[in-house]
PDB file of C-alpha atoms in Angstrom:
ATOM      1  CA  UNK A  14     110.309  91.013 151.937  1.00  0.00           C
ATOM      2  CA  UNK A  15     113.357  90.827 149.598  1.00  0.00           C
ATOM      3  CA  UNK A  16     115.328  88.233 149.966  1.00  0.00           C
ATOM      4  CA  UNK A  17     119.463  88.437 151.993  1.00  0.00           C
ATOM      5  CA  UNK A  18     122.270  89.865 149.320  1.00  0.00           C
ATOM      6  CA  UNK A  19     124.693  86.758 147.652  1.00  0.00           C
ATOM      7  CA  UNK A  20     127.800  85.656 148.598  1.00  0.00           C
ATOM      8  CA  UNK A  21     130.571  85.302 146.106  1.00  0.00           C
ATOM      9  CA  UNK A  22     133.288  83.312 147.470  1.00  0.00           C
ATOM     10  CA  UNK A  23     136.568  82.181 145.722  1.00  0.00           C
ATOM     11  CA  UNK A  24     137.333  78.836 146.627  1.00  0.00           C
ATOM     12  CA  UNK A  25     141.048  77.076 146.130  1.00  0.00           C
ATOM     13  CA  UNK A  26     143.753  75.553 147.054  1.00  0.00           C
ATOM     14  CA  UNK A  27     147.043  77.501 146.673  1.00  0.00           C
ATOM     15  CA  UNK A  28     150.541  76.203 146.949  1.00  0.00           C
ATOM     16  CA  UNK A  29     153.108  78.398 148.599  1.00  0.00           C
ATOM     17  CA  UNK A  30     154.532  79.246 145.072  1.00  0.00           C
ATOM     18  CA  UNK A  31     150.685  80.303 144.035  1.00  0.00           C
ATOM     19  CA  UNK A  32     150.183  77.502 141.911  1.00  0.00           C
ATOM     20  CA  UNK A  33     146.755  75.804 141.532  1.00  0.00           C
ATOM     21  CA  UNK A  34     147.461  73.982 138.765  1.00  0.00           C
ATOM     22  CA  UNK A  35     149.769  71.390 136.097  1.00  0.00           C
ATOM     23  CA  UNK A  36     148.352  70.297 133.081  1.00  0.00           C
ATOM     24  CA  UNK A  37     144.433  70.522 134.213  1.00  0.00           C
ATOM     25  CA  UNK A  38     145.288  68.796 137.323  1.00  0.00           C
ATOM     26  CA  UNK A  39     145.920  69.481 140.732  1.00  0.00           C
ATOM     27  CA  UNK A  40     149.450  68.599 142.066  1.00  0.00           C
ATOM     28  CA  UNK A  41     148.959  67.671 145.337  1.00  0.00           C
ATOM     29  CA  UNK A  42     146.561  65.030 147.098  1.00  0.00           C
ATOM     30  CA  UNK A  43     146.241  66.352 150.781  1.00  0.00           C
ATOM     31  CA  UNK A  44     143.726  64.036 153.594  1.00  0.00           C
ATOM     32  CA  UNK A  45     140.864  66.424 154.241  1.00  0.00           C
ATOM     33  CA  UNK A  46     141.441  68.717 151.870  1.00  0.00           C
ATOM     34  CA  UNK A  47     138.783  67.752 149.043  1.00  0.00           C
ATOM     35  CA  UNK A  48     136.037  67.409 152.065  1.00  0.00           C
ATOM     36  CA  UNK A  49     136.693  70.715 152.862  1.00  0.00           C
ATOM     37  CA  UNK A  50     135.812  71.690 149.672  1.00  0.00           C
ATOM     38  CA  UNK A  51     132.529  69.564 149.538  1.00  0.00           C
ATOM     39  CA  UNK A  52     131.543  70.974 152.660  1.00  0.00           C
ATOM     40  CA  UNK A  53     132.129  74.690 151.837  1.00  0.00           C
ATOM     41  CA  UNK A  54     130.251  73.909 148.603  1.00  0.00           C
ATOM     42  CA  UNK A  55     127.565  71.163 149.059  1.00  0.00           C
ATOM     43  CA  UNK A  56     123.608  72.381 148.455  1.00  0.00           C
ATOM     44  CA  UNK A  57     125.283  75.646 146.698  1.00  0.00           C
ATOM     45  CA  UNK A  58     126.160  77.383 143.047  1.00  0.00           C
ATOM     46  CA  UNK A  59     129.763  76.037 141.683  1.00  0.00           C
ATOM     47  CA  UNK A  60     131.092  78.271 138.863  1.00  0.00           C
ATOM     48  CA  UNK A  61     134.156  77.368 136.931  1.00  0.00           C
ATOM     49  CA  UNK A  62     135.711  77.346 133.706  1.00  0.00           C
ATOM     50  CA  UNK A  63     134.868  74.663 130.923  1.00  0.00           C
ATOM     51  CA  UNK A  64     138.830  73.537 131.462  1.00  0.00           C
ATOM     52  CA  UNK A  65     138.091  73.140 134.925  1.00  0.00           C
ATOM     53  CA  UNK A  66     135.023  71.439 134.497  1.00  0.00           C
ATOM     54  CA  UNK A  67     136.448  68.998 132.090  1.00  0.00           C
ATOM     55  CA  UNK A  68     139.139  68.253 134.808  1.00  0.00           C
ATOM     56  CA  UNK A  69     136.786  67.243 137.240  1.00  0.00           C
ATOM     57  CA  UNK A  70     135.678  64.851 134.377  1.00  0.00           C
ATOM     58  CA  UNK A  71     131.833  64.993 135.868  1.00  0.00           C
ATOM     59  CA  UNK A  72     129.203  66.959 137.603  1.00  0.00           C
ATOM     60  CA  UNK A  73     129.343  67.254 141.319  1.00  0.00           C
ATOM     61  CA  UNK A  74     126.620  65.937 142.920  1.00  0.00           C
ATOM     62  CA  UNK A  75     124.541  68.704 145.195  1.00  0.00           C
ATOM     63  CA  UNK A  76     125.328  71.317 143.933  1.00  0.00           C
ATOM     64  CA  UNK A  77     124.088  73.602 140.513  1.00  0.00           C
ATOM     65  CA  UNK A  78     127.261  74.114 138.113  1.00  0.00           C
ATOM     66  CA  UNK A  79     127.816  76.924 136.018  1.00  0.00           C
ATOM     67  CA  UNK A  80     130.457  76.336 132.878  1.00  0.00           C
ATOM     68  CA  UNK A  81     132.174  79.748 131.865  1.00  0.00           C
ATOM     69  CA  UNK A  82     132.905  78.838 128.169  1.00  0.00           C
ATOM     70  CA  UNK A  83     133.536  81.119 124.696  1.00  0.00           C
ATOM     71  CA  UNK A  84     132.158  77.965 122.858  1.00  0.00           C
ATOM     72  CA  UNK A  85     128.474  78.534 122.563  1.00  0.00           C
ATOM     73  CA  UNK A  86     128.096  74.817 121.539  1.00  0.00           C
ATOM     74  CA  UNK A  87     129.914  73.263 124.331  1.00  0.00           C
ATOM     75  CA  UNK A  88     128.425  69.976 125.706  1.00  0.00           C
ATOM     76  CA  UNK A  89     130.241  68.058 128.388  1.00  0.00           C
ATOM     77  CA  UNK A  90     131.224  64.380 127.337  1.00  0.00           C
ATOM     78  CA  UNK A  91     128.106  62.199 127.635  1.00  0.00           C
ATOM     79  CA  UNK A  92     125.345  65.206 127.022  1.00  0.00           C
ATOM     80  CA  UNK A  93     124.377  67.845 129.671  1.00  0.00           C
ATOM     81  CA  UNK A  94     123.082  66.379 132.932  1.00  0.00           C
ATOM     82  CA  UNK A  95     120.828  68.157 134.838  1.00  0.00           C
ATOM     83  CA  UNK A  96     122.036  70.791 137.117  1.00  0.00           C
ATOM     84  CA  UNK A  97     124.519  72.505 134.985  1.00  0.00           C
ATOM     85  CA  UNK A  98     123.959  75.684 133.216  1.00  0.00           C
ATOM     86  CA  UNK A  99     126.733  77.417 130.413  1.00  0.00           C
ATOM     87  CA  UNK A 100     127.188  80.415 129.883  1.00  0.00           C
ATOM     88  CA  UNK A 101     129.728  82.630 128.271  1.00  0.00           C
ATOM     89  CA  UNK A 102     131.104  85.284 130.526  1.00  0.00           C
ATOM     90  CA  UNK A 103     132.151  84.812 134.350  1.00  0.00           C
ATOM     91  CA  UNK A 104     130.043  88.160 134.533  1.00  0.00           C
ATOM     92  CA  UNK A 105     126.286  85.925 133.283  1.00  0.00           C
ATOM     93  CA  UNK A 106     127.279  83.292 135.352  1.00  0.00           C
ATOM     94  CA  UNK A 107     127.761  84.944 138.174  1.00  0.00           C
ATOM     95  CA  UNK A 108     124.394  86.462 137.805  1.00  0.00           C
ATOM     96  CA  UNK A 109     122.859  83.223 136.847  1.00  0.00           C
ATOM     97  CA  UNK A 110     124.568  82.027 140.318  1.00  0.00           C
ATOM     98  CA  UNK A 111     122.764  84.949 142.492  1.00  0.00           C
ATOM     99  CA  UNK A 112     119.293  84.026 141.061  1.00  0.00           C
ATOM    100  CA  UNK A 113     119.974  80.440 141.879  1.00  0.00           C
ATOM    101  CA  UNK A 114     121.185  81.146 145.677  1.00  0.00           C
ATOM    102  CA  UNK A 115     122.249  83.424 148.219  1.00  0.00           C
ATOM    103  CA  UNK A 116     126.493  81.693 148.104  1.00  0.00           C
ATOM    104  CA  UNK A 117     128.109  81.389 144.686  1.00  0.00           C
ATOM    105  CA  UNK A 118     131.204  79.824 144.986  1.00  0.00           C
ATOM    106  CA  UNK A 119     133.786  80.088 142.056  1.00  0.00           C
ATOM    107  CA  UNK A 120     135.674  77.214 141.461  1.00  0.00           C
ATOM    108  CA  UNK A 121     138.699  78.100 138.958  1.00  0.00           C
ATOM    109  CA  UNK A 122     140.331  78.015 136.708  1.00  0.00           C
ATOM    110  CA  UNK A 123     143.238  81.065 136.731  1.00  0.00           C
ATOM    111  CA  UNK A 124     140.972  83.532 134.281  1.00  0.00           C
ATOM    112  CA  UNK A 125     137.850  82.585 136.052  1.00  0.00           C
ATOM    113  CA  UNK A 126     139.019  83.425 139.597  1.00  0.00           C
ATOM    114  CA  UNK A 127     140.488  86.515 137.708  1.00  0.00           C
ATOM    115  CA  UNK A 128     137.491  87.448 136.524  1.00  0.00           C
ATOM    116  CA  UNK A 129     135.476  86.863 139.524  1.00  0.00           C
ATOM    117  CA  UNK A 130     137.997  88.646 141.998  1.00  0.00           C
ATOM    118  CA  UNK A 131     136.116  92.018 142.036  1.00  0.00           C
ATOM    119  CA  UNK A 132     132.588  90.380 142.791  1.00  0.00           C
ATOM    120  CA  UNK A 133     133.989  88.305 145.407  1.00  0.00           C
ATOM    121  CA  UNK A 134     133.237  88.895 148.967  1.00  0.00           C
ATOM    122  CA  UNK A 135     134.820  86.364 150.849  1.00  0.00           C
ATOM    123  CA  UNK A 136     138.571  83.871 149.684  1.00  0.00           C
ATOM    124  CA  UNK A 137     138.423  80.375 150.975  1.00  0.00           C
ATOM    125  CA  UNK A 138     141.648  79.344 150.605  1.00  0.00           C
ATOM    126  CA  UNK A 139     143.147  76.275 151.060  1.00  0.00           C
ATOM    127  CA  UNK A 140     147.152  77.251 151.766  1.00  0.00           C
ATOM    128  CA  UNK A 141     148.671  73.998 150.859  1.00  0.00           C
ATOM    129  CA  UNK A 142     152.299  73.730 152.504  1.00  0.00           C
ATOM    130  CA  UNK A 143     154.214  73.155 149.236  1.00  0.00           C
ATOM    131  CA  UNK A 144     156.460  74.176 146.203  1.00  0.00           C
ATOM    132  CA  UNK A 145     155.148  72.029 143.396  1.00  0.00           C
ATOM    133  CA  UNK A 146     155.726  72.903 139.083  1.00  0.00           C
ATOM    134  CA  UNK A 147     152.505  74.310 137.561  1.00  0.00           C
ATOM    135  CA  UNK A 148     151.805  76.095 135.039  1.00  0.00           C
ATOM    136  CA  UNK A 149     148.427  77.629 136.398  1.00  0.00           C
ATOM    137  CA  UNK A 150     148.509  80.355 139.498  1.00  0.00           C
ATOM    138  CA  UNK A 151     146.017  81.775 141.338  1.00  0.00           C
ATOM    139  CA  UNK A 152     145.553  85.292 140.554  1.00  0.00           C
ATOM    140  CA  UNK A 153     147.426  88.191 142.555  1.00  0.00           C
ATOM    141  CA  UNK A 154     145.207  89.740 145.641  1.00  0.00           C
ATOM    142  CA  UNK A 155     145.333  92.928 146.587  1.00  0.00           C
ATOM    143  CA  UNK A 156     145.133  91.806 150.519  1.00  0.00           C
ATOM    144  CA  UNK A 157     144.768  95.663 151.858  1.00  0.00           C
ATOM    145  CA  UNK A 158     141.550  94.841 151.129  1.00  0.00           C
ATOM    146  CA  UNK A 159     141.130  91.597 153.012  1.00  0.00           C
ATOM    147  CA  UNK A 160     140.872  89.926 156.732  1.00  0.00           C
ATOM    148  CA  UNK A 161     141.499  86.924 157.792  1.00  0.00           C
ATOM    149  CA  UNK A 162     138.564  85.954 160.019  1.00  0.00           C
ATOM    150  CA  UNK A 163     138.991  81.741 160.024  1.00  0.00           C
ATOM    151  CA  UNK A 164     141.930  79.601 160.150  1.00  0.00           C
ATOM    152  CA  UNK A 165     142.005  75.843 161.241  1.00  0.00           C
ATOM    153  CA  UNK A 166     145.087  73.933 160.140  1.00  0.00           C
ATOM    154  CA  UNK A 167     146.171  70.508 159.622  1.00  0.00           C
ATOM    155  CA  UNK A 168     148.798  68.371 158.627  1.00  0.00           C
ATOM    156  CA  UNK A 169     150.112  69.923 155.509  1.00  0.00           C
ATOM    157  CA  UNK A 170     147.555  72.703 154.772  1.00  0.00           C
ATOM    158  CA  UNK A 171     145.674  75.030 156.006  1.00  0.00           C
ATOM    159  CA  UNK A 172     142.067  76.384 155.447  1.00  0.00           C
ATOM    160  CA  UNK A 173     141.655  80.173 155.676  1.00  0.00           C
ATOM    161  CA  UNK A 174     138.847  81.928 155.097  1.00  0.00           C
ATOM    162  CA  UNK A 175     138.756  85.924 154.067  1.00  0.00           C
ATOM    163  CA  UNK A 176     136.355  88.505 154.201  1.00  0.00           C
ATOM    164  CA  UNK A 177     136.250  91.664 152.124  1.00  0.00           C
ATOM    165  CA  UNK A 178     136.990  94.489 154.671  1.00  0.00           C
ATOM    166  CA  UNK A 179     135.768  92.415 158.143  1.00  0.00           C
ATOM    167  CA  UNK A 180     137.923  92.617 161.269  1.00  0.00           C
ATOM    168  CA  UNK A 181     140.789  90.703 161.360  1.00  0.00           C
ATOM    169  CA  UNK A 182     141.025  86.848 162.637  1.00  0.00           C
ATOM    170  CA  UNK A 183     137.071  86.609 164.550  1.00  0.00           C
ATOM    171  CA  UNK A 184     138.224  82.858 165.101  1.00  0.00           C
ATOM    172  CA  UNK A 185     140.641  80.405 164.119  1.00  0.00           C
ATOM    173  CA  UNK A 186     141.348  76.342 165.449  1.00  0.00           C
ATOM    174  CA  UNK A 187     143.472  74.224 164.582  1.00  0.00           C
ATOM    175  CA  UNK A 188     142.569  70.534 163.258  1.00  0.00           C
ATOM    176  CA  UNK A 189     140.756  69.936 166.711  1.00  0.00           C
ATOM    177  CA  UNK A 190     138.898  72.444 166.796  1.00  0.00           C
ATOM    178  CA  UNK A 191     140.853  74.373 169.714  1.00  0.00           C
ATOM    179  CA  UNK A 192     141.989  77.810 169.351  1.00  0.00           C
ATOM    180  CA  UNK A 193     145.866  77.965 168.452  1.00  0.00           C
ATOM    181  CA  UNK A 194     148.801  80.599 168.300  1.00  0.00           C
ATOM    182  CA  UNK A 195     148.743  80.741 164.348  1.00  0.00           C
ATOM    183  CA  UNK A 196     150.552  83.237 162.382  1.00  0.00           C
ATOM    184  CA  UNK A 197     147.695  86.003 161.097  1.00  0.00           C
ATOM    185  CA  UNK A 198     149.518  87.133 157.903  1.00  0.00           C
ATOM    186  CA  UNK A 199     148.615  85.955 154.586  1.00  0.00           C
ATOM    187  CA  UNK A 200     151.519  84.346 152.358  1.00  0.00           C
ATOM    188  CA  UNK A 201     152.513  86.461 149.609  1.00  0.00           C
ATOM    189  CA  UNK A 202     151.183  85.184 145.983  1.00  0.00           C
ATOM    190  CA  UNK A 203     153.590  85.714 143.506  1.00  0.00           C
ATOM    191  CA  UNK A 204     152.440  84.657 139.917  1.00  0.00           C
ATOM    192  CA  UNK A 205     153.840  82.853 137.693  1.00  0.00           C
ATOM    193  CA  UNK A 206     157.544  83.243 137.429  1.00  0.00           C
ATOM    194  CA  UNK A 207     158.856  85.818 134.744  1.00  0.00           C
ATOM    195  CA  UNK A 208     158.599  85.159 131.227  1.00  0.00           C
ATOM    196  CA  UNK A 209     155.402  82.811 131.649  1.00  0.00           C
TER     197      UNK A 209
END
């Protein structure tokens, strides 16, 4: 019996503006938000960059991380804990990921989603109702090529999950859990602004 095909899915939070990121920190602190991201991710394969990891300042408990880093010699602060692997292309961890569990999730930063993008099959995005600066933007996506299939929103943000090639919006709910008249088209990322 061989075992179901993995899951790579892109998780983030996006501002309006596309940016993720300010100086290896997230501008915005949104109620909900971060135990969306637990739950998505708990008992599962994280992989992120060594900037990203370094952010986070620690390992996150319940789930295996995988470090993306060009410094072979790379220890985190304190030693390597258990439950963290590094390895030096998105491409190895990604495999390390599949052998680990049937849902990868890739966790940032900018050149890691980047990377990632073509082995992903699903975007959980968190669509955070905001402008802020940044200097770090979630990569473009080409979304002919995704659905939306899950929306619930809440004060602030939203939480949309999208498939590679599924039908378009299977469910959505809003913060209580009720079905609501949301709009079905994704926001437009835009990049960084010329000349950055």
């Amino acid at each position: 019996m061989t075992s179901p095909p993995s899951t790579v899915t892109l998780v983030a939070a996006v501002a309006r503006n596309g940016v993720i990121g300010d100086r290896g920190d997230i501008p915005w602190r949104l109620p909900g938000e971060q135990a969306r991201f637990k739950a998505l991710t708990m008992g599962h394969v994280l992989v992120m960059g060594r900037r990203t990891y370094e952010s986070i300042g620690r390992l996150l408990p319940g789930r295996t991380t995988v470090v993306v880093t060009r410094q072979p010699d790379w220890q985190p602060a304190g030693g390597r804990p258990d439950g963290i692997l590094v390895t030096g292309s998105v491409e190895a961890a990604l495999t390390h990921g599949r052998q680990l569990d049937e849902r990868v999730f890739v966790a940032g930063g900018a050149q890691v989603y980047a990377a990632a993008m073509p082995a992903a099959d699903v975007l959980e995005l968190t669509w955070v109702d905001a402008d802020p600066d940044g200097d770090t933007y979630f990569p473009d996506v080409d979304w002919t090529q995704w659905s939306e299939v899950r929306r619930e929103t809440h004060q602030g943000w939203s939480g949309v999950r999208y498939a590679r090639g599924a039908k378009k919006n299977e469910t959505s709910c809003n913060a209580s859990g009720s079905d609501g008249d949301i709009p079905r088209e994704a926001p437009l990322l835009p990049g960084p602004p010329s000349g950055q």
